[in-house]
Amino acid sequence: MSRVDLAELDFFSPDVQECPFHVYRQLQDEAPVWQMPGTNVFVVTRYNDVREIIRDPGRFSSSFSALLNAGSSNDDATAIYQQGYEMVETLLTQDPPRHRVYRNLVNKVFSNKRIEGMRPDIEAITESLINDWIDEGEVDLLNRFCVPLPIYVIADQLGVPRSELTLLKKWSDASASRLGRLADEDQQIQNAKDIVEFQHYFADLIDRMREHPEDNIISDLANNTIDEGRLLTKPEALGMIQQILVAGNETSTNAIAGGVVLLIQNPDEQAKLRGNPELINSAVEEILRLETPTSGMWRRATQDTEIDGVAIPEGSFLMVRFAAGNRDESIFPCGGDMRVDRDNADSHLAFGQGTHFCLGAQLARTELQVALTALLQRTDNWALVEGKNSLKHHPNVLLRGLMDLHIAFDKVS
Ligand code: HEM
């Protein structure tokens, strides 16, 4: 693969984001902490550097929402946002010690017991989705499986009727698009409308759950207390629900879809997994490592500091590239290759580490294990349908996900 001229590299351009792996490799070799020319942004690509940064919230703050909002500051969108609720920093963009207050609350709400209790529901949803197309021999797997599965799971847990799938998907897409900062003006306005609609829908639901509590996540968020025993404000609760919705939908969808493509492109590994179904957990970790649905995240330097010998001035932004770290050859030999029985696949950074370690990691792992196990058991001879797959990804600097996935298959009788 040809080397790029780093002085000219536009790292966040859609072309580089579509196929970034040779660029990651070059950066790791030549400039592992690379300052984007003419900016105060440093792109970090080596595993150990990424890890050092995300485990040190004192030096590297997650308070980067000003940066996320910078791309969506057109006047029309701003006016629309004013009809909704203010954005409050709760989880992803909050630092300790305040972060801990919110995180303790959602840890309770997302307890291991609750997630384990969800497994039968995830299995039932998976089976019923497959039943819908199992006799057709060809399926739009993205829209008829990978998208609805995590949305139905989270809808059940949030206490939202499954009939609202289209709304949940729309709101989740809008929030993801806002996060990814590649939306054009029209898209920014549509995002604003969708996000405000989401806020009003859930604000009403919070009221209803406060009047009549139920056994679901919204009810728990609505009725648990923080600080000196007060309930969450609406903006606090909405901020958390929005993160759970986006983080939980897009990423899991993208991991399942990406996993199926990897297994199609690596038939020997697929055969190994079919022959040894007990490898499913390590195969899922390998898929998370290679796909890394959250390709990267932001941090802000709180002081003049240094990473891997490179001086980082206070106030600089760091783009920590989980997807690059996950292919670092010093940690994962032949890191671009899929090996469903790789020993250390679960050392990947796909869920981050430390303070902001993914709240939904256990849920996502369960969804992936259940989904891939059922697909492998009930269908065989997978192939990408010619002419229907671009294999391109949505333009987004933080989240990586396929735009389409149509597969042909045989039903296992
Ligand atoms: C394959 C699926 C998933 C991937 C790859 C993923 C990835 C990540 C990553 C990398 C972070 C850390 C970000 C940082 O360090 O700044 C994170 C945080 C988070 N994730 Fe996930 N996630 C997934 C699924 C989920 C699910 C299913 C949920 C919830 C239902 C969820 C909720 C969250 C939340 C709320 C945070 C913020 C935690 C905090 O700041 O304390 N994620 N996720």
XYZ file of C-alpha atoms and ligand atoms in Angstrom:
456
model
C 0.000 0.000 0.000
C 1.427 3.391 -0.968
C 2.559 5.761 1.752
C 0.782 9.081 2.144
C 2.398 12.480 2.557
C 1.703 13.261 6.218
C 2.144 17.008 5.613
C -0.840 16.836 3.242
C -2.920 14.200 5.026
C -6.541 15.140 5.724
C -7.108 12.464 8.350
C -10.851 13.068 8.779
C -11.700 13.112 5.067
C -14.352 10.553 4.052
C -11.808 8.775 1.798
C -9.312 8.192 4.588
C -12.081 7.189 7.004
C -13.446 4.679 4.495
C -10.141 2.832 4.284
C -7.909 4.008 7.127
C -5.821 0.941 7.915
C -2.722 1.674 5.850
C -2.734 5.207 7.259
C -2.938 3.868 10.827
C 0.014 1.611 10.105
C 2.089 4.427 8.636
C 1.282 6.728 11.556
C 2.223 4.017 14.062
C 5.585 3.588 12.308
C 6.412 7.216 11.575
C 4.416 9.512 13.860
C 2.457 7.639 16.544
C 1.404 10.911 18.154
C 0.770 12.986 15.046
C -0.231 16.639 15.059
C -2.624 17.362 12.211
C -0.978 20.161 10.208
C -2.313 23.594 11.138
C -4.451 22.337 14.055
C -4.187 21.667 17.781
C -5.373 18.082 17.218
C -3.071 15.102 17.873
C -3.990 11.703 16.433
C -2.785 8.821 18.626
C -2.510 5.368 17.038
C -0.342 3.060 19.169
C -2.070 0.698 21.623
C -0.011 1.662 24.692
C -0.333 5.406 24.056
C -4.117 5.170 23.615
C -4.312 3.153 26.811
C -2.177 5.598 28.774
C -4.377 8.501 27.722
C -7.785 6.964 28.414
C -6.670 5.706 31.824
C -5.604 9.177 32.953
C -8.674 11.453 33.086
C -6.760 13.967 35.229
C -4.360 14.808 32.388
C -6.773 14.000 29.563
C -10.296 15.277 30.082
C -13.428 13.979 28.365
C -14.961 17.415 28.422
C -14.939 17.782 24.656
C -18.583 18.553 23.891
C -17.684 22.055 22.658
C -15.778 20.267 19.913
C -18.720 18.003 19.074
C -21.098 20.955 18.928
C -18.734 23.024 16.780
C -19.869 21.273 13.621
C -23.563 21.903 14.287
C -23.607 25.567 15.116
C -25.730 26.802 12.242
C -28.385 29.314 13.333
C -31.409 27.305 12.216
C -30.248 24.225 14.079
C -29.460 26.306 17.182
C -32.986 27.781 17.130
C -34.454 24.281 16.952
C -32.318 23.036 19.844
C -33.682 25.915 21.937
C -37.116 24.296 21.725
C -35.730 21.247 23.513
C -33.832 20.708 26.762
C -30.303 21.950 27.443
C -27.535 19.390 26.998
C -26.019 18.436 30.368
C -22.684 16.621 30.671
C -23.359 13.295 32.336
C -21.345 10.267 31.195
C -19.265 10.345 28.009
C -18.299 14.029 28.253
C -18.129 14.386 32.043
C -14.969 14.044 34.167
C -14.422 12.623 37.630
C -15.440 13.271 40.330
C -18.835 14.370 38.923
C -18.798 11.541 36.368
C -18.828 8.995 39.205
C -22.171 10.297 40.534
C -23.923 9.603 37.225
C -21.987 6.434 36.481
C -22.893 4.894 39.867
C -26.531 5.477 39.058
C -26.423 3.848 35.598
C -24.228 0.997 36.870
C -27.102 0.144 39.207
C -29.599 0.444 36.389
C -27.395 -1.690 34.074
C -26.542 -4.292 36.705
C -25.032 -7.627 35.635
C -28.153 -9.278 37.013
C -30.379 -7.258 34.718
C -28.189 -8.001 31.662
C -28.076 -11.751 32.414
C -31.855 -11.639 32.812
C -32.076 -10.149 29.318
C -30.455 -13.141 27.570
C -33.709 -15.096 27.026
C -35.332 -11.955 25.633
C -32.345 -11.399 23.268
C -32.575 -15.032 22.131
C -36.324 -14.782 21.519
C -35.940 -11.532 19.517
C -33.102 -13.091 17.475
C -35.132 -16.203 16.617
C -38.215 -14.247 15.644
C -36.228 -11.901 13.364
C -34.613 -14.878 11.606
C -37.996 -16.622 11.266
C -39.207 -13.647 9.214
C -36.770 -14.328 6.326
C -35.346 -17.812 6.831
C -37.285 -19.234 3.838
C -36.249 -16.487 1.428
C -32.654 -17.577 0.652
C -31.487 -13.971 0.449
C -31.882 -11.125 2.945
C -31.129 -7.478 3.565
C -29.358 -8.560 6.734
C -28.544 -5.024 7.821
C -32.129 -3.781 7.918
C -33.890 -7.019 8.758
C -31.539 -8.232 11.483
C -28.560 -6.097 12.505
C -30.558 -2.861 12.909
C -33.714 -4.159 14.619
C -32.041 -6.596 17.032
C -30.342 -4.086 19.376
C -33.201 -1.607 18.971
C -35.819 -4.159 20.039
C -33.605 -5.203 22.953
C -33.098 -1.645 24.150
C -36.737 -0.689 23.440
C -37.904 -3.496 25.730
C -35.503 -2.365 28.423
C -36.311 1.308 28.051
C -40.018 0.515 28.235
C -40.751 1.796 24.709
C -43.157 -0.232 22.497
C -41.379 -2.134 19.688
C -43.756 -0.449 17.263
C -41.648 2.714 17.819
C -38.618 1.099 16.106
C -38.613 3.639 13.292
C -38.635 6.531 15.724
C -35.897 5.035 17.894
C -33.744 4.389 14.830
C -34.292 7.922 13.548
C -33.368 9.492 16.899
C -30.384 7.244 17.311
C -29.136 8.065 13.773
C -29.542 11.791 14.416
C -27.534 11.625 17.634
C -24.825 9.503 16.002
C -24.630 11.874 13.045
C -24.279 14.856 15.397
C -21.528 13.047 17.278
C -19.657 12.193 14.081
C -19.526 15.805 12.805
C -19.661 15.065 9.072
C -23.277 16.226 8.573
C -24.009 18.934 5.981
C -26.247 21.956 6.788
C -29.539 20.257 5.859
C -28.612 17.182 7.815
C -27.699 19.314 10.847
C -31.162 20.889 10.804
C -32.851 17.506 10.468
C -30.676 16.164 13.308
C -31.784 19.061 15.513
C -35.474 18.379 14.779
C -35.082 14.682 15.499
C -33.131 15.222 18.718
C -35.694 17.711 20.065
C -38.503 15.291 19.174
C -36.614 12.566 21.058
C -36.248 14.826 24.109
C -39.977 15.588 24.298
C -40.948 11.937 23.826
C -38.713 10.773 26.676
C -39.504 13.751 28.931
C -43.156 12.611 28.798
C -42.138 9.010 29.442
C -40.075 10.083 32.488
C -43.165 11.855 33.883
C -45.272 8.758 33.341
C -42.677 6.505 35.026
C -42.502 8.860 38.003
C -46.268 8.563 38.418
C -46.414 4.796 37.763
C -42.977 3.117 38.180
C -42.275 -0.064 36.143
C -39.391 -2.548 35.875
C -37.418 -0.867 33.093
C -34.428 1.416 32.590
C -36.353 4.669 32.159
C -38.324 3.987 35.300
C -35.088 3.312 37.235
C -33.452 6.461 35.875
C -36.580 8.458 36.616
C -36.920 7.256 40.200
C -33.367 6.658 41.514
C -31.717 9.517 43.384
C -28.300 11.192 43.298
C -26.450 13.801 45.405
C -28.355 14.472 48.619
C -31.243 12.287 47.602
C -32.680 14.306 44.712
C -34.142 12.913 41.496
C -32.340 13.547 38.193
C -33.380 16.707 36.389
C -34.982 16.161 32.982
C -31.852 17.343 31.090
C -29.663 14.986 33.161
C -31.951 11.998 32.548
C -32.344 12.840 28.853
C -28.578 13.144 28.381
C -28.105 9.659 29.798
C -30.957 8.111 27.808
C -29.599 9.641 24.591
C -26.176 8.104 25.211
C -27.630 4.703 26.030
C -29.756 4.843 22.889
C -27.007 5.874 20.469
C -24.182 3.979 22.079
C -26.334 0.881 22.326
C -27.835 0.805 18.849
C -25.387 1.938 16.231
C -22.390 0.186 17.695
C -24.010 -3.211 18.211
C -25.630 -3.082 14.745
C -22.265 -2.291 13.208
C -20.475 -5.036 15.113
C -22.955 -7.728 14.018
C -22.926 -6.614 10.365
C -19.146 -6.225 10.303
C -18.769 -9.623 11.958
C -20.805 -11.369 9.267
C -18.729 -9.736 6.522
C -15.487 -10.755 8.242
C -16.705 -14.356 8.465
C -17.674 -14.331 4.775
C -14.290 -12.887 3.814
C -12.467 -15.441 5.996
C -14.093 -18.777 5.087
C -11.486 -20.858 6.935
C -12.163 -18.949 10.143
C -15.910 -19.327 9.610
C -15.454 -23.087 9.143
C -13.338 -23.236 12.314
C -16.090 -21.475 14.247
C -18.834 -23.663 12.789
C -16.818 -26.735 13.771
C -16.048 -25.386 17.255
C -19.046 -23.390 18.466
C -17.409 -23.000 21.890
C -15.070 -20.470 20.202
C -17.969 -18.018 19.892
C -16.805 -15.807 22.783
C -13.268 -15.422 21.455
C -14.626 -14.958 17.899
C -16.791 -12.099 19.175
C -13.749 -10.450 20.800
C -11.813 -10.852 17.532
C -14.668 -9.224 15.618
C -14.778 -6.347 18.103
C -11.015 -5.946 17.743
C -11.063 -5.879 13.933
C -14.286 -3.928 13.463
C -13.944 -1.507 16.400
C -17.364 0.134 15.841
C -16.265 3.159 17.913
C -13.146 3.900 15.873
C -11.942 6.684 18.105
C -12.820 9.232 20.755
C -11.719 12.688 21.846
C -9.743 13.829 24.877
C -8.526 17.317 25.857
C -5.172 17.962 27.549
C -5.733 19.682 30.906
C -2.059 20.695 31.234
C 1.147 20.883 29.229
C 2.183 17.257 28.990
C 3.854 14.662 26.813
C 2.981 11.341 25.170
C 5.589 9.038 23.614
C 8.097 11.917 23.622
C 5.751 14.365 21.861
C 4.928 17.599 23.700
C 1.183 18.213 24.029
C 0.267 21.776 25.019
C -2.597 22.370 27.475
C -5.921 22.689 25.636
C -4.902 20.463 22.713
C -7.340 17.828 21.526
C -6.327 14.204 21.206
C -8.068 11.803 18.852
C -7.405 8.435 20.458
C -7.815 5.858 17.720
C -9.085 2.617 19.269
C -9.284 1.050 15.797
C -5.580 1.662 15.198
C -4.506 0.434 18.637
C -6.509 -2.728 18.006
C -4.255 -3.573 15.050
C -0.980 -2.601 16.726
C 1.395 -5.394 15.658
C 3.355 -5.205 18.919
C 0.243 -6.381 20.789
C -1.667 -8.330 18.106
C 0.731 -10.080 15.666
C -0.676 -10.104 12.101
C -3.195 -7.636 13.490
C -5.063 -7.216 10.205
C -5.831 -10.952 10.032
C -8.878 -12.609 11.553
C -8.231 -15.514 13.936
C -11.324 -16.628 15.796
C -9.137 -18.352 18.406
C -6.671 -15.491 18.956
C -5.368 -15.778 22.546
C -5.432 -12.142 23.500
C -8.296 -10.828 21.343
C -10.101 -9.661 24.488
C -7.278 -7.207 25.245
C -8.777 -4.994 22.543
C -9.704 -1.375 23.166
C -13.086 -1.510 21.406
C -14.935 -0.687 24.644
C -12.322 1.790 25.899
C -10.811 1.357 29.358
C -10.812 3.019 32.756
C -13.301 5.664 33.841
C -15.406 5.647 30.671
C -15.248 1.911 29.991
C -18.365 1.088 27.996
C -21.465 0.795 30.138
C -23.027 -1.616 27.658
C -20.032 -3.928 27.078
C -21.712 -6.926 28.684
C -24.961 -6.298 26.830
C -23.176 -5.841 23.492
C -21.141 -9.018 23.987
C -24.302 -10.962 24.820
C -26.097 -9.605 21.742
C -23.184 -10.513 19.465
C -22.779 -13.997 20.911
C -26.495 -14.749 20.624
C -26.881 -13.202 17.156
C -23.885 -14.911 15.541
C -24.588 -18.267 17.170
C -28.157 -18.250 15.847
C -27.130 -17.117 12.353
C -24.468 -19.825 12.127
C -26.810 -22.519 13.412
C -29.765 -21.681 11.209
C -28.072 -20.641 7.963
C -25.081 -21.796 5.926
C -23.192 -21.045 2.678
C -23.226 -17.299 3.232
C -22.334 -15.101 0.265
C -22.469 -11.380 -0.438
C -25.187 -10.719 -3.033
C -23.591 -9.338 -6.187
C -24.617 -5.812 -7.168
C -26.296 -5.036 -3.839
C -23.309 -4.444 -1.566
C -21.189 -1.312 -1.746
C -19.329 -2.432 1.407
C -18.948 1.289 2.125
C -19.319 2.841 5.571
C -21.349 5.804 6.824
C -19.187 8.929 6.877
C -18.505 9.464 10.590
C -15.232 10.162 12.365
C -16.148 8.327 15.569
C -18.449 5.469 14.581
C -17.780 2.968 11.794
C -20.694 1.091 10.247
C -21.637 -0.505 6.921
C -24.203 1.207 4.701
C -25.613 -2.050 3.302
C -25.377 -5.799 3.743
C -27.325 -8.250 1.570
C -26.442 -11.906 1.916
C -27.527 -15.114 0.193
C -27.659 -18.254 2.336
C -28.983 -21.807 2.632
C -31.422 -22.658 5.370
C -30.077 -25.348 7.698
C -32.859 -27.858 7.968
C -20.291 -3.246 20.119
C -20.936 -2.361 20.824
C -20.310 -1.203 21.576
C -19.096 -0.593 21.409
C -18.002 -0.931 20.408
C -19.014 0.474 22.392
C -17.905 1.299 22.567
C -17.758 2.204 23.593
C -16.539 2.915 23.902
C -15.226 2.813 23.132
C -16.771 3.707 24.978
C -15.735 4.583 25.711
C -15.660 5.971 25.159
C -14.564 6.783 25.831
O -13.589 6.246 26.359
O -14.677 8.024 25.790
C -18.150 3.514 25.351
C -18.789 4.180 26.361
C -20.140 4.052 26.585
N -20.997 3.087 26.073
Fe -20.563 1.712 24.696
N -20.177 0.495 23.101
C -20.996 -0.510 22.645
C -22.249 -0.842 23.109
C -22.929 -0.134 24.073
C -24.239 -0.461 24.559
C -25.069 -1.675 24.123
C -24.566 0.524 25.456
C -25.806 0.720 26.268
C -26.922 0.129 26.129
C -23.442 1.423 25.562
C -23.388 2.544 26.363
C -22.255 3.305 26.586
C -22.226 4.465 27.462
C -23.403 5.055 28.225
C -20.894 4.929 27.474
C -20.327 6.112 28.255
C -19.782 5.580 29.562
C -19.129 6.622 30.415
O -18.688 7.670 29.903
O -19.035 6.379 31.622
N -22.469 0.990 24.716
N -18.718 2.572 24.498
